[in-house]
Amino acid sequence: MTKIDIYEIKFSVDKTVTGSADRQILGFTDPENDSPERYSKYQEIYYDFIEGDFEMNKFSGDKVAIPTDMLSSNFLVMNGFFVSQAFVTLLEGFNICGGKYRDVYIKYLSKKKGYKFLNLIMCPNISFEESSFFIEDEINDEKPEEIKLSSVEDFVTSINKLQNEKGYGFTINPKKIVLKKMYDLFKYEISGRFLISEELKSALEKSELSGYVIRPFKLDVFI
């Protein structure tokens, strides 16, 4: 078993990078059809690839936004990234878990640089039997108690049961995660964060691609 360094990747919201005071993808090209239901649909988290009824050619960008290689967005933020063709090309040399590209059109931005939506779903990759989890009382700071879990479904069920019985100050946190396989880009099945390998981090930092932020994933991870 080998300890590895992995990282979380997000889109940048720095105005000096994006050129936009808000997100680079702001709304739809047909605002007359806007409704709370429409906005909600594009802001939910989906556990399978998004359906064909999503209108991926009707996004509207900020007129003054810089066309970065990863775009900040008000939509589908928990389901993947809007990335340039250059970003797609870089990723071709890496191993992605649970990813699918969708064609998109973003008014004011797509004419400056071609984009795809990289739809990512949860990657079922944790060896729960080898990983370590603890029950923690976040209010009273009591000594954590180890708990054995068998799956992500068991993780969710155990948290719900714990909080129903003892209150919302209690939660279950991983202390050590063992992965069955290392991917270069994947959606972490416990929290839904987007994680990358040391190799992909290095390739991105050596490239001229823009619009992303990389931070260390602060958890002991083994393969």
XYZ file of C-alpha atoms in Angstrom:
223
model
C 0.000 0.000 0.000
C 1.453 3.356 -1.082
C 0.499 6.815 0.100
C -0.180 9.205 -2.766
C -0.758 12.919 -3.203
C -3.981 13.942 -4.903
C -5.521 17.346 -5.486
C -8.884 19.051 -5.860
C -9.533 21.054 -9.019
C -12.094 23.860 -9.314
C -12.822 26.675 -11.743
C -11.357 30.057 -10.853
C -13.575 32.914 -9.656
C -10.709 35.410 -9.609
C -11.784 38.439 -11.674
C -8.201 39.038 -12.792
C -8.292 35.558 -14.372
C -11.896 35.353 -15.612
C -12.505 39.014 -16.469
C -15.958 38.696 -14.936
C -17.337 40.063 -11.676
C -19.793 37.138 -11.707
C -19.472 33.702 -13.309
C -18.369 33.585 -16.934
C -21.505 31.588 -17.842
C -24.368 33.696 -16.522
C -27.667 32.621 -18.014
C -29.517 31.449 -21.108
C -29.882 32.917 -24.579
C -33.683 32.696 -24.275
C -34.395 34.384 -20.905
C -38.073 34.683 -21.835
C -38.298 30.962 -21.048
C -36.657 31.269 -17.648
C -38.423 29.810 -14.648
C -37.421 28.624 -11.154
C -37.833 25.055 -12.411
C -35.440 25.628 -15.298
C -32.741 27.120 -13.096
C -33.201 24.367 -10.516
C -32.777 21.691 -13.190
C -29.369 23.094 -14.157
C -28.212 23.442 -10.544
C -28.992 19.973 -9.194
C -26.463 17.196 -8.673
C -27.050 14.151 -10.887
C -25.720 10.678 -10.161
C -25.867 9.560 -13.772
C -24.920 11.399 -16.948
C -27.227 14.310 -17.700
C -30.100 13.479 -20.026
C -30.572 14.550 -23.632
C -33.279 17.045 -22.656
C -30.654 19.468 -21.303
C -30.310 22.391 -23.722
C -26.544 22.618 -23.937
C -26.570 25.109 -26.822
C -28.419 27.930 -25.076
C -25.955 29.199 -22.482
C -25.069 32.870 -22.371
C -21.716 34.172 -21.170
C -20.573 37.465 -19.743
C -19.730 39.808 -22.641
C -16.532 40.979 -20.920
C -15.393 37.541 -19.708
C -11.954 36.267 -20.684
C -12.311 32.962 -22.596
C -10.308 30.798 -20.204
C -9.798 27.054 -20.704
C -12.011 26.177 -17.745
C -15.033 28.417 -17.296
C -16.810 29.461 -14.115
C -20.526 28.810 -14.370
C -23.849 29.247 -12.619
C -24.966 25.902 -14.054
C -24.118 22.192 -13.651
C -21.289 23.031 -11.242
C -21.687 19.731 -9.348
C -21.714 17.685 -12.529
C -18.511 18.621 -14.310
C -16.711 21.440 -16.087
C -16.998 23.607 -19.172
C -13.573 23.215 -20.797
C -11.876 24.369 -23.980
C -10.853 22.086 -26.823
C -7.241 22.608 -25.718
C -8.166 21.288 -22.255
C -9.885 18.298 -23.871
C -6.758 17.616 -25.926
C -4.540 17.655 -22.829
C -6.870 15.222 -21.040
C -6.639 12.719 -23.906
C -3.378 11.467 -22.443
C -4.884 10.791 -19.012
C -7.221 8.268 -17.408
C -10.642 9.674 -16.472
C -13.205 7.781 -14.393
C -16.848 8.280 -15.333
C -16.505 11.095 -17.845
C -18.438 12.001 -20.981
C -18.172 15.084 -23.197
C -21.186 17.050 -24.376
C -21.200 19.634 -27.154
C -22.106 23.108 -25.926
C -22.621 26.620 -27.232
C -22.019 29.641 -25.002
C -23.005 33.012 -26.455
C -20.111 35.535 -26.429
C -17.560 32.825 -25.529
C -17.846 29.912 -27.976
C -16.913 32.135 -30.931
C -13.675 33.052 -29.158
C -12.756 29.501 -28.144
C -14.481 26.136 -28.688
C -15.892 24.457 -25.565
C -17.226 21.119 -24.359
C -18.976 20.162 -21.141
C -17.090 17.375 -19.374
C -19.838 15.568 -17.477
C -18.370 13.616 -14.545
C -20.274 11.140 -12.387
C -19.271 9.577 -9.069
C -16.338 7.196 -9.369
C -16.985 4.038 -7.251
C -13.355 3.520 -6.372
C -12.989 3.387 -2.576
C -11.988 0.151 -0.853
C -14.181 0.667 2.223
C -12.882 -2.443 3.999
C -9.336 -1.027 3.972
C -10.276 2.582 4.655
C -10.785 4.138 8.099
C -13.826 6.104 9.266
C -14.624 7.690 12.617
C -17.748 8.987 14.341
C -17.059 12.518 15.564
C -18.943 14.855 17.881
C -18.235 18.252 16.307
C -19.880 20.195 19.161
C -18.392 18.607 22.296
C -15.095 17.520 20.733
C -15.266 14.040 22.236
C -12.796 11.310 21.305
C -13.634 9.940 17.824
C -14.997 6.398 17.643
C -14.009 4.165 14.734
C -16.791 2.706 12.591
C -16.627 0.016 9.925
C -18.379 0.790 6.632
C -18.906 -1.345 3.547
C -20.022 1.109 0.839
C -20.945 4.712 0.109
C -24.576 3.749 0.654
C -23.613 2.410 4.095
C -21.763 5.691 4.743
C -24.865 7.795 3.969
C -27.234 5.486 5.869
C -24.952 5.455 8.924
C -24.708 9.271 9.022
C -28.479 9.644 8.767
C -29.054 7.070 11.513
C -26.405 8.653 13.746
C -27.837 12.157 13.397
C -31.410 10.958 13.943
C -30.347 9.238 17.164
C -27.769 11.714 18.530
C -28.303 15.009 16.721
C -26.705 16.953 13.899
C -23.527 17.670 15.865
C -22.441 14.120 15.077
C -20.962 13.066 11.752
C -18.730 10.423 10.176
C -15.415 11.469 8.671
C -12.820 9.453 6.780
C -9.321 9.391 8.258
C -7.698 7.156 5.655
C -8.964 6.395 2.179
C -7.717 3.450 0.143
C -8.433 3.579 -3.578
C -8.840 0.454 -5.692
C -7.240 2.219 -8.642
C -5.708 5.614 -9.285
C -7.325 7.742 -11.954
C -5.965 11.057 -13.177
C -9.363 12.756 -12.903
C -12.365 11.507 -10.957
C -15.347 12.586 -8.898
C -14.848 11.550 -5.271
C -17.808 9.384 -4.317
C -18.144 10.624 -0.724
C -18.272 14.392 -1.254
C -18.532 14.854 -5.008
C -15.304 16.858 -5.212
C -13.318 16.676 -8.441
C -9.865 15.189 -7.814
C -6.754 14.882 -9.951
C -3.459 13.018 -9.825
C 0.003 14.455 -9.275
C 0.753 13.711 -12.941
C -2.241 15.669 -14.261
C -1.508 18.523 -11.871
C 2.034 18.693 -13.221
C 0.847 18.623 -16.846
C -1.659 21.418 -16.217
C 0.910 23.579 -14.481
C 3.343 23.114 -17.380
C 0.653 24.002 -19.916
C -0.675 27.432 -20.822
C -4.244 26.466 -19.899
C -6.111 28.886 -17.659
C -9.224 29.266 -15.538
C -8.660 26.519 -12.958
C -7.505 26.367 -9.338
C -5.721 23.358 -7.808
C -5.534 22.738 -4.059
C -4.151 19.818 -2.000
C -6.738 17.241 -0.945
C -6.142 17.128 2.802
C -6.726 13.468 3.562
C -4.425 10.453 3.784
C -4.973 8.582 0.523
C -3.423 5.221 -0.393
C -3.428 2.980 -3.414
